[in-house]
């Protein structure tokens, strides 16, 4: 089997697996249907792009379809960007304004109409000079600029999502952030390899370019299989946050009352902190693994914005860390209690409000520098 046969084989498998994953995402039962549909369309367009490994344009019409196919990759990153928004924010909905993300595809094909789609010259001579056309350079540059724009935008979305999550939620599972961050890093690495491969197209090293294509096709197949494993193991992985929630640094200027003296403000803050700590100790609301700052604010009768500023700014803790500190303290007391020595670590973590063993171990070690088992043995 030569390199071209190997490349075509990998391409066919990659297309099949991508379409299989898209079918799974479109049919799996989940609350976040929009995110799954966007991700499914991302893999459909990925399959269209990967089909270039085994499609050979023989006629003028087929060449036009091949150019249209190669420009379809401009839908990839916009779909991934919208997918991340749909996953991170539970109230995200597609709007007409999102059609702006299709502009690069439309612009590129409009640029191609005079020189490529309507070109009636001899096919062989045209194909031989195709890679030297200014339009081809234009699309390559546009693809790279588009990719940089969207990958940076996604990282900014993830950072804000993470900050909002930690300031407003106490659920110890950060699977959504980790999953999306992993995907984005994988895409960044894969695209860097593709960009280097594309540079070889113009280097004259055809053999190296063909092997680079084999490598890219193999990476694409590996990534798609990895997504399938994740999707099968975690069909309900994501929990979005409300996009209307603001970070503390954004709402702080809105609630500061400059007419009140600093002494009065300090006394008020001290009283609120004392009330909050007393409530946490006596009522133990942290035992609820899905506790949010909105629910806690309702329970202690403090406006949500005031409680957010109190914990995230005045106490200099994320709500996430604030709640987990009480959970860890209760877990430490249980681990030291000889009468509860029959309880397993797994039973304890569920009892104190955690729902993930890895999150519990990470948080416990952060506060004690010991694993739960080591802490119990040392007590």
PDB file of N, CA and C in Angstrom, residues 22-115:
ATOM      1  N   UNK A  22     -21.613  12.568  14.450  1.00  0.00           N
ATOM      2  CA  UNK A  22     -22.658  13.565  14.186  1.00  0.00           C
ATOM      3  C   UNK A  22     -24.044  12.943  14.369  1.00  0.00           C
ATOM      4  N   UNK A  23     -24.215  11.706  13.889  1.00  0.00           N
ATOM      5  CA  UNK A  23     -25.493  11.003  14.049  1.00  0.00           C
ATOM      6  C   UNK A  23     -25.802  10.775  15.530  1.00  0.00           C
ATOM      7  N   UNK A  24     -24.783  10.384  16.283  1.00  0.00           N
ATOM      8  CA  UNK A  24     -24.964  10.170  17.720  1.00  0.00           C
ATOM      9  C   UNK A  24     -25.401  11.467  18.409  1.00  0.00           C
ATOM     10  N   UNK A  25     -24.742  12.581  18.081  1.00  0.00           N
ATOM     11  CA  UNK A  25     -25.054  13.861  18.718  1.00  0.00           C
ATOM     12  C   UNK A  25     -26.452  14.347  18.357  1.00  0.00           C
ATOM     13  N   UNK A  26     -26.903  14.026  17.157  1.00  0.00           N
ATOM     14  CA  UNK A  26     -28.232  14.459  16.730  1.00  0.00           C
ATOM     15  C   UNK A  26     -29.344  13.612  17.328  1.00  0.00           C
ATOM     16  N   UNK A  27     -29.031  12.400  17.756  1.00  0.00           N
ATOM     17  CA  UNK A  27     -30.068  11.481  18.229  1.00  0.00           C
ATOM     18  C   UNK A  27     -30.038  11.232  19.729  1.00  0.00           C
ATOM     19  N   UNK A  28     -28.904  11.518  20.413  1.00  0.00           N
ATOM     20  CA  UNK A  28     -28.811  11.231  21.836  1.00  0.00           C
ATOM     21  C   UNK A  28     -29.760  12.129  22.625  1.00  0.00           C
ATOM     22  N   UNK A  29     -30.370  11.576  23.660  1.00  0.00           N
ATOM     23  CA  UNK A  29     -31.286  12.343  24.496  1.00  0.00           C
ATOM     24  C   UNK A  29     -30.501  13.189  25.492  1.00  0.00           C
ATOM     25  N   UNK A  30     -30.701  14.483  25.425  1.00  0.00           N
ATOM     26  CA  UNK A  30     -29.989  15.397  26.320  1.00  0.00           C
ATOM     27  C   UNK A  30     -30.789  16.683  26.445  1.00  0.00           C
ATOM     28  N   UNK A  31     -30.563  17.415  27.536  1.00  0.00           N
ATOM     29  CA  UNK A  31     -31.269  18.674  27.738  1.00  0.00           C
ATOM     30  C   UNK A  31     -30.744  19.760  26.796  1.00  0.00           C
ATOM     31  N   UNK A  32     -29.452  19.763  26.529  1.00  0.00           N
ATOM     32  CA  UNK A  32     -28.855  20.816  25.722  1.00  0.00           C
ATOM     33  C   UNK A  32     -28.811  20.383  24.249  1.00  0.00           C
ATOM     34  N   UNK A  33     -29.975  20.380  23.607  1.00  0.00           N
ATOM     35  CA  UNK A  33     -30.063  19.917  22.226  1.00  0.00           C
ATOM     36  C   UNK A  33     -29.341  20.857  21.265  1.00  0.00           C
ATOM     37  N   UNK A  34     -29.389  22.161  21.526  1.00  0.00           N
ATOM     38  CA  UNK A  34     -28.754  23.119  20.622  1.00  0.00           C
ATOM     39  C   UNK A  34     -27.254  22.876  20.531  1.00  0.00           C
ATOM     40  N   UNK A  35     -26.611  22.668  21.688  1.00  0.00           N
ATOM     41  CA  UNK A  35     -25.168  22.421  21.701  1.00  0.00           C
ATOM     42  C   UNK A  35     -24.832  21.166  20.912  1.00  0.00           C
ATOM     43  N   UNK A  36     -25.619  20.106  21.106  1.00  0.00           N
ATOM     44  CA  UNK A  36     -25.365  18.861  20.384  1.00  0.00           C
ATOM     45  C   UNK A  36     -25.542  19.031  18.882  1.00  0.00           C
ATOM     46  N   UNK A  37     -26.540  19.801  18.474  1.00  0.00           N
ATOM     47  CA  UNK A  37     -26.769  20.011  17.041  1.00  0.00           C
ATOM     48  C   UNK A  37     -25.641  20.828  16.419  1.00  0.00           C
ATOM     49  N   UNK A  38     -25.186  21.834  17.115  1.00  0.00           N
ATOM     50  CA  UNK A  38     -24.077  22.642  16.608  1.00  0.00           C
ATOM     51  C   UNK A  38     -22.811  21.798  16.477  1.00  0.00           C
ATOM     52  N   UNK A  39     -22.561  20.953  17.492  1.00  0.00           N
ATOM     53  CA  UNK A  39     -21.383  20.093  17.447  1.00  0.00           C
ATOM     54  C   UNK A  39     -21.517  19.054  16.341  1.00  0.00           C
ATOM     55  N   UNK A  40     -22.742  18.569  16.126  1.00  0.00           N
ATOM     56  CA  UNK A  40     -22.982  17.599  15.054  1.00  0.00           C
ATOM     57  C   UNK A  40     -22.677  18.224  13.697  1.00  0.00           C
ATOM     58  N   UNK A  41     -23.134  19.452  13.488  1.00  0.00           N
ATOM     59  CA  UNK A  41     -22.857  20.124  12.225  1.00  0.00           C
ATOM     60  C   UNK A  41     -21.371  20.421  12.065  1.00  0.00           C
ATOM     61  N   UNK A  42     -20.696  20.665  13.181  1.00  0.00           N
ATOM     62  CA  UNK A  42     -19.247  20.837  13.128  1.00  0.00           C
ATOM     63  C   UNK A  42     -18.586  19.578  12.562  1.00  0.00           C
ATOM     64  N   UNK A  43     -19.034  18.410  13.000  1.00  0.00           N
ATOM     65  CA  UNK A  43     -18.442  17.158  12.514  1.00  0.00           C
ATOM     66  C   UNK A  43     -18.899  16.833  11.094  1.00  0.00           C
ATOM     67  N   UNK A  44     -20.077  17.265  10.715  1.00  0.00           N
ATOM     68  CA  UNK A  44     -20.514  17.072   9.333  1.00  0.00           C
ATOM     69  C   UNK A  44     -19.616  17.866   8.382  1.00  0.00           C
ATOM     70  N   UNK A  45     -19.341  19.122   8.739  1.00  0.00           N
ATOM     71  CA  UNK A  45     -18.454  19.924   7.894  1.00  0.00           C
ATOM     72  C   UNK A  45     -17.010  19.413   7.964  1.00  0.00           C
ATOM     73  N   UNK A  46     -16.629  18.830   9.109  1.00  0.00           N
ATOM     74  CA  UNK A  46     -15.307  18.209   9.201  1.00  0.00           C
ATOM     75  C   UNK A  46     -15.220  17.017   8.250  1.00  0.00           C
ATOM     76  N   UNK A  47     -16.308  16.247   8.157  1.00  0.00           N
ATOM     77  CA  UNK A  47     -16.339  15.106   7.235  1.00  0.00           C
ATOM     78  C   UNK A  47     -16.228  15.584   5.789  1.00  0.00           C
ATOM     79  N   UNK A  48     -16.909  16.690   5.485  1.00  0.00           N
ATOM     80  CA  UNK A  48     -16.820  17.268   4.136  1.00  0.00           C
ATOM     81  C   UNK A  48     -15.377  17.667   3.841  1.00  0.00           C
ATOM     82  N   UNK A  49     -14.727  18.292   4.811  1.00  0.00           N
ATOM     83  CA  UNK A  49     -13.336  18.716   4.634  1.00  0.00           C
ATOM     84  C   UNK A  49     -12.407  17.509   4.469  1.00  0.00           C
ATOM     85  N   UNK A  50     -12.600  16.489   5.313  1.00  0.00           N
ATOM     86  CA  UNK A  50     -11.740  15.303   5.261  1.00  0.00           C
ATOM     87  C   UNK A  50     -11.947  14.483   3.986  1.00  0.00           C
ATOM     88  N   UNK A  51     -13.104  14.627   3.347  1.00  0.00           N
ATOM     89  CA  UNK A  51     -13.363  13.875   2.109  1.00  0.00           C
ATOM     90  C   UNK A  51     -12.406  14.285   0.997  1.00  0.00           C
ATOM     91  N   UNK A  52     -11.749  15.426   1.158  1.00  0.00           N
ATOM     92  CA  UNK A  52     -10.769  15.857   0.171  1.00  0.00           C
ATOM     93  C   UNK A  52      -9.582  14.925   0.058  1.00  0.00           C
ATOM     94  N   UNK A  53      -9.384  14.069   1.056  1.00  0.00           N
ATOM     95  CA  UNK A  53      -8.275  13.120   1.008  1.00  0.00           C
ATOM     96  C   UNK A  53      -8.472  12.042  -0.055  1.00  0.00           C
ATOM     97  N   UNK A  54      -9.738  11.779  -0.427  1.00  0.00           N
ATOM     98  CA  UNK A  54      -9.957  10.684  -1.378  1.00  0.00           C
ATOM     99  C   UNK A  54     -10.825  11.075  -2.575  1.00  0.00           C
ATOM    100  N   UNK A  55     -11.172  12.368  -2.701  1.00  0.00           N
ATOM    101  CA  UNK A  55     -11.937  12.812  -3.866  1.00  0.00           C
ATOM    102  C   UNK A  55     -10.981  13.386  -4.902  1.00  0.00           C
ATOM    103  N   UNK A  56     -11.089  12.892  -6.116  1.00  0.00           N
ATOM    104  CA  UNK A  56     -10.236  13.368  -7.209  1.00  0.00           C
ATOM    105  C   UNK A  56     -11.108  14.071  -8.244  1.00  0.00           C
ATOM    106  N   UNK A  57     -10.850  15.370  -8.440  1.00  0.00           N
ATOM    107  CA  UNK A  57     -11.645  16.148  -9.389  1.00  0.00           C
ATOM    108  C   UNK A  57     -11.194  15.838 -10.818  1.00  0.00           C
ATOM    109  N   UNK A  58     -12.054  15.140 -11.556  1.00  0.00           N
ATOM    110  CA  UNK A  58     -11.706  14.727 -12.914  1.00  0.00           C
ATOM    111  C   UNK A  58     -12.242  15.702 -13.957  1.00  0.00           C
ATOM    112  N   UNK A  59     -13.443  16.222 -13.749  1.00  0.00           N
ATOM    113  CA  UNK A  59     -14.059  17.122 -14.717  1.00  0.00           C
ATOM    114  C   UNK A  59     -14.077  18.544 -14.187  1.00  0.00           C
ATOM    115  N   UNK A  60     -14.426  19.473 -15.062  1.00  0.00           N
ATOM    116  CA  UNK A  60     -14.521  20.881 -14.676  1.00  0.00           C
ATOM    117  C   UNK A  60     -15.555  21.076 -13.579  1.00  0.00           C
ATOM    118  N   UNK A  61     -16.710  20.390 -13.702  1.00  0.00           N
ATOM    119  CA  UNK A  61     -17.776  20.498 -12.700  1.00  0.00           C
ATOM    120  C   UNK A  61     -17.303  19.970 -11.356  1.00  0.00           C
ATOM    121  N   UNK A  62     -16.610  18.828 -11.397  1.00  0.00           N
ATOM    122  CA  UNK A  62     -16.113  18.241 -10.145  1.00  0.00           C
ATOM    123  C   UNK A  62     -15.072  19.142  -9.489  1.00  0.00           C
ATOM    124  N   UNK A  63     -14.286  19.828 -10.318  1.00  0.00           N
ATOM    125  CA  UNK A  63     -13.299  20.753  -9.770  1.00  0.00           C
ATOM    126  C   UNK A  63     -13.989  21.901  -9.044  1.00  0.00           C
ATOM    127  N   UNK A  64     -15.089  22.392  -9.615  1.00  0.00           N
ATOM    128  CA  UNK A  64     -15.850  23.447  -8.946  1.00  0.00           C
ATOM    129  C   UNK A  64     -16.388  22.975  -7.604  1.00  0.00           C
ATOM    130  N   UNK A  65     -16.908  21.742  -7.581  1.00  0.00           N
ATOM    131  CA  UNK A  65     -17.389  21.181  -6.327  1.00  0.00           C
ATOM    132  C   UNK A  65     -16.247  21.001  -5.332  1.00  0.00           C
ATOM    133  N   UNK A  66     -15.081  20.651  -5.824  1.00  0.00           N
ATOM    134  CA  UNK A  66     -13.922  20.473  -4.952  1.00  0.00           C
ATOM    135  C   UNK A  66     -13.502  21.797  -4.316  1.00  0.00           C
ATOM    136  N   UNK A  67     -13.548  22.890  -5.100  1.00  0.00           N
ATOM    137  CA  UNK A  67     -13.227  24.206  -4.535  1.00  0.00           C
ATOM    138  C   UNK A  67     -14.272  24.597  -3.500  1.00  0.00           C
ATOM    139  N   UNK A  68     -15.553  24.343  -3.804  1.00  0.00           N
ATOM    140  CA  UNK A  68     -16.622  24.638  -2.838  1.00  0.00           C
ATOM    141  C   UNK A  68     -16.434  23.826  -1.562  1.00  0.00           C
ATOM    142  N   UNK A  69     -16.041  22.547  -1.747  1.00  0.00           N
ATOM    143  CA  UNK A  69     -15.805  21.691  -0.579  1.00  0.00           C
ATOM    144  C   UNK A  69     -14.658  22.222   0.275  1.00  0.00           C
ATOM    145  N   UNK A  70     -13.580  22.641  -0.371  1.00  0.00           N
ATOM    146  CA  UNK A  70     -12.409  23.104   0.381  1.00  0.00           C
ATOM    147  C   UNK A  70     -12.680  24.400   1.139  1.00  0.00           C
ATOM    148  N   UNK A  71     -13.642  25.192   0.659  1.00  0.00           N
ATOM    149  CA  UNK A  71     -13.979  26.426   1.385  1.00  0.00           C
ATOM    150  C   UNK A  71     -14.968  26.179   2.521  1.00  0.00           C
ATOM    151  N   UNK A  72     -15.577  24.982   2.557  1.00  0.00           N
ATOM    152  CA  UNK A  72     -16.545  24.660   3.611  1.00  0.00           C
ATOM    153  C   UNK A  72     -15.899  24.616   4.985  1.00  0.00           C
ATOM    154  N   UNK A  73     -14.567  24.491   5.020  1.00  0.00           N
ATOM    155  CA  UNK A  73     -13.871  24.466   6.315  1.00  0.00           C
ATOM    156  C   UNK A  73     -14.041  25.790   7.067  1.00  0.00           C
ATOM    157  N   UNK A  74     -14.451  26.844   6.332  1.00  0.00           N
ATOM    158  CA  UNK A  74     -14.662  28.142   6.975  1.00  0.00           C
ATOM    159  C   UNK A  74     -15.876  28.134   7.899  1.00  0.00           C
ATOM    160  N   UNK A  75     -16.682  27.072   7.843  1.00  0.00           N
ATOM    161  CA  UNK A  75     -17.801  26.931   8.774  1.00  0.00           C
ATOM    162  C   UNK A  75     -17.373  26.249  10.081  1.00  0.00           C
ATOM    163  N   UNK A  76     -16.205  25.598  10.081  1.00  0.00           N
ATOM    164  CA  UNK A  76     -15.788  24.794  11.223  1.00  0.00           C
ATOM    165  C   UNK A  76     -15.655  25.571  12.515  1.00  0.00           C
ATOM    166  N   UNK A  77     -14.781  26.574  12.536  1.00  0.00           N
ATOM    167  CA  UNK A  77     -14.536  27.317  13.766  1.00  0.00           C
ATOM    168  C   UNK A  77     -15.739  28.145  14.226  1.00  0.00           C
ATOM    169  N   UNK A  78     -16.521  28.779  13.314  1.00  0.00           N
ATOM    170  CA  UNK A  78     -17.742  29.446  13.789  1.00  0.00           C
ATOM    171  C   UNK A  78     -18.701  28.491  14.487  1.00  0.00           C
ATOM    172  N   UNK A  79     -18.847  27.270  13.948  1.00  0.00           N
ATOM    173  CA  UNK A  79     -19.731  26.293  14.590  1.00  0.00           C
ATOM    174  C   UNK A  79     -19.182  25.873  15.950  1.00  0.00           C
ATOM    175  N   UNK A  80     -17.869  25.705  16.038  1.00  0.00           N
ATOM    176  CA  UNK A  80     -17.272  25.349  17.329  1.00  0.00           C
ATOM    177  C   UNK A  80     -17.434  26.488  18.338  1.00  0.00           C
ATOM    178  N   UNK A  81     -17.260  27.720  17.889  1.00  0.00           N
ATOM    179  CA  UNK A  81     -17.452  28.899  18.741  1.00  0.00           C
ATOM    180  C   UNK A  81     -18.886  28.961  19.281  1.00  0.00           C
ATOM    181  N   UNK A  82     -19.874  28.761  18.404  1.00  0.00           N
ATOM    182  CA  UNK A  82     -21.273  28.777  18.823  1.00  0.00           C
ATOM    183  C   UNK A  82     -21.582  27.591  19.734  1.00  0.00           C
ATOM    184  N   UNK A  83     -20.949  26.453  19.472  1.00  0.00           N
ATOM    185  CA  UNK A  83     -21.109  25.278  20.333  1.00  0.00           C
ATOM    186  C   UNK A  83     -20.631  25.573  21.753  1.00  0.00           C
ATOM    187  N   UNK A  84     -19.467  26.212  21.882  1.00  0.00           N
ATOM    188  CA  UNK A  84     -18.937  26.554  23.204  1.00  0.00           C
ATOM    189  C   UNK A  84     -19.887  27.513  23.930  1.00  0.00           C
ATOM    190  N   UNK A  85     -20.420  28.500  23.214  1.00  0.00           N
ATOM    191  CA  UNK A  85     -21.385  29.412  23.816  1.00  0.00           C
ATOM    192  C   UNK A  85     -22.625  28.659  24.303  1.00  0.00           C
ATOM    193  N   UNK A  86     -23.118  27.719  23.493  1.00  0.00           N
ATOM    194  CA  UNK A  86     -24.321  26.962  23.849  1.00  0.00           C
ATOM    195  C   UNK A  86     -24.082  26.063  25.055  1.00  0.00           C
ATOM    196  N   UNK A  87     -22.863  25.540  25.187  1.00  0.00           N
ATOM    197  CA  UNK A  87     -22.537  24.687  26.328  1.00  0.00           C
ATOM    198  C   UNK A  87     -22.361  25.509  27.602  1.00  0.00           C
ATOM    199  N   UNK A  88     -21.646  26.623  27.485  1.00  0.00           N
ATOM    200  CA  UNK A  88     -21.326  27.434  28.660  1.00  0.00           C
ATOM    201  C   UNK A  88     -22.532  28.162  29.224  1.00  0.00           C
ATOM    202  N   UNK A  89     -23.423  28.623  28.348  1.00  0.00           N
ATOM    203  CA  UNK A  89     -24.545  29.443  28.799  1.00  0.00           C
ATOM    204  C   UNK A  89     -25.861  28.753  28.486  1.00  0.00           C
ATOM    205  N   UNK A  90     -26.571  28.383  29.543  1.00  0.00           N
ATOM    206  CA  UNK A  90     -27.794  27.606  29.404  1.00  0.00           C
ATOM    207  C   UNK A  90     -28.898  28.373  28.692  1.00  0.00           C
ATOM    208  N   UNK A  91     -28.822  29.712  28.672  1.00  0.00           N
ATOM    209  CA  UNK A  91     -29.867  30.514  28.033  1.00  0.00           C
ATOM    210  C   UNK A  91     -29.457  30.984  26.633  1.00  0.00           C
ATOM    211  N   UNK A  92     -28.388  30.434  26.075  1.00  0.00           N
ATOM    212  CA  UNK A  92     -27.948  30.836  24.738  1.00  0.00           C
ATOM    213  C   UNK A  92     -28.916  30.317  23.684  1.00  0.00           C
ATOM    214  N   UNK A  93     -29.257  31.192  22.731  1.00  0.00           N
ATOM    215  CA  UNK A  93     -30.119  30.812  21.610  1.00  0.00           C
ATOM    216  C   UNK A  93     -29.550  31.394  20.322  1.00  0.00           C
ATOM    217  N   UNK A  94     -29.724  30.678  19.230  1.00  0.00           N
ATOM    218  CA  UNK A  94     -29.284  31.194  17.938  1.00  0.00           C
ATOM    219  C   UNK A  94     -30.192  32.343  17.514  1.00  0.00           C
ATOM    220  N   UNK A  95     -29.575  33.391  16.947  1.00  0.00           N
ATOM    221  CA  UNK A  95     -30.312  34.549  16.465  1.00  0.00           C
ATOM    222  C   UNK A  95     -29.862  34.873  15.045  1.00  0.00           C
ATOM    223  N   UNK A  96     -30.640  35.741  14.382  1.00  0.00           N
ATOM    224  CA  UNK A  96     -30.302  36.105  13.017  1.00  0.00           C
ATOM    225  C   UNK A  96     -28.914  36.728  12.920  1.00  0.00           C
ATOM    226  N   UNK A  97     -28.497  37.432  13.972  1.00  0.00           N
ATOM    227  CA  UNK A  97     -27.192  38.092  13.944  1.00  0.00           C
ATOM    228  C   UNK A  97     -26.042  37.101  13.807  1.00  0.00           C
ATOM    229  N   UNK A  98     -26.272  35.856  14.186  1.00  0.00           N
ATOM    230  CA  UNK A  98     -25.209  34.855  14.112  1.00  0.00           C
ATOM    231  C   UNK A  98     -24.890  34.447  12.673  1.00  0.00           C
ATOM    232  N   UNK A  99     -25.727  34.868  11.717  1.00  0.00           N
ATOM    233  CA  UNK A  99     -25.435  34.594  10.311  1.00  0.00           C
ATOM    234  C   UNK A  99     -24.169  35.313   9.847  1.00  0.00           C
ATOM    235  N   UNK A 100     -23.723  36.308  10.630  1.00  0.00           N
ATOM    236  CA  UNK A 100     -22.497  37.028  10.277  1.00  0.00           C
ATOM    237  C   UNK A 100     -21.297  36.077  10.222  1.00  0.00           C
ATOM    238  N   UNK A 101     -21.385  34.958  10.950  1.00  0.00           N
ATOM    239  CA  UNK A 101     -20.281  33.990  10.961  1.00  0.00           C
ATOM    240  C   UNK A 101     -20.122  33.278   9.613  1.00  0.00           C
ATOM    241  N   UNK A 102     -21.138  33.374   8.749  1.00  0.00           N
ATOM    242  CA  UNK A 102     -21.056  32.757   7.418  1.00  0.00           C
ATOM    243  C   UNK A 102     -20.395  33.682   6.399  1.00  0.00           C
ATOM    244  N   UNK A 103     -20.113  34.917   6.769  1.00  0.00           N
ATOM    245  CA  UNK A 103     -19.551  35.883   5.825  1.00  0.00           C
ATOM    246  C   UNK A 103     -18.232  35.438   5.193  1.00  0.00           C
ATOM    247  N   UNK A 104     -17.264  34.884   5.956  1.00  0.00           N
ATOM    248  CA  UNK A 104     -16.010  34.449   5.311  1.00  0.00           C
ATOM    249  C   UNK A 104     -16.244  33.454   4.179  1.00  0.00           C
ATOM    250  N   UNK A 105     -17.145  32.491   4.383  1.00  0.00           N
ATOM    251  CA  UNK A 105     -17.457  31.513   3.335  1.00  0.00           C
ATOM    252  C   UNK A 105     -18.055  32.194   2.108  1.00  0.00           C
ATOM    253  N   UNK A 106     -18.972  33.129   2.339  1.00  0.00           N
ATOM    254  CA  UNK A 106     -19.621  33.837   1.229  1.00  0.00           C
ATOM    255  C   UNK A 106     -18.615  34.708   0.484  1.00  0.00           C
ATOM    256  N   UNK A 107     -17.795  35.445   1.233  1.00  0.00           N
ATOM    257  CA  UNK A 107     -16.813  36.336   0.610  1.00  0.00           C
ATOM    258  C   UNK A 107     -15.818  35.562  -0.234  1.00  0.00           C
ATOM    259  N   UNK A 108     -15.305  34.459   0.332  1.00  0.00           N
ATOM    260  CA  UNK A 108     -14.316  33.650  -0.393  1.00  0.00           C
ATOM    261  C   UNK A 108     -14.885  33.125  -1.703  1.00  0.00           C
ATOM    262  N   UNK A 109     -16.112  32.624  -1.670  1.00  0.00           N
ATOM    263  CA  UNK A 109     -16.692  32.063  -2.888  1.00  0.00           C
ATOM    264  C   UNK A 109     -17.052  33.140  -3.903  1.00  0.00           C
ATOM    265  N   UNK A 110     -17.379  34.328  -3.433  1.00  0.00           N
ATOM    266  CA  UNK A 110     -17.601  35.438  -4.364  1.00  0.00           C
ATOM    267  C   UNK A 110     -16.293  35.827  -5.055  1.00  0.00           C
ATOM    268  N   UNK A 111     -15.198  35.782  -4.294  1.00  0.00           N
ATOM    269  CA  UNK A 111     -13.891  36.093  -4.875  1.00  0.00           C
ATOM    270  C   UNK A 111     -13.503  35.040  -5.907  1.00  0.00           C
ATOM    271  N   UNK A 112     -13.896  33.790  -5.664  1.00  0.00           N
ATOM    272  CA  UNK A 112     -13.530  32.692  -6.555  1.00  0.00           C
ATOM    273  C   UNK A 112     -14.355  32.642  -7.842  1.00  0.00           C
ATOM    274  N   UNK A 113     -15.505  33.286  -7.881  1.00  0.00           N
ATOM    275  CA  UNK A 113     -16.409  33.146  -9.027  1.00  0.00           C
ATOM    276  C   UNK A 113     -15.746  33.504 -10.363  1.00  0.00           C
ATOM    277  N   UNK A 114     -15.098  34.677 -10.499  1.00  0.00           N
ATOM    278  CA  UNK A 114     -14.563  35.046 -11.820  1.00  0.00           C
ATOM    279  C   UNK A 114     -13.430  34.143 -12.302  1.00  0.00           C
ATOM    280  N   UNK A 115     -12.504  33.787 -11.414  1.00  0.00           N
ATOM    281  CA  UNK A 115     -11.281  33.101 -11.863  1.00  0.00           C
ATOM    282  C   UNK A 115     -11.384  31.576 -11.798  1.00  0.00           C
TER     283      UNK A 115
END
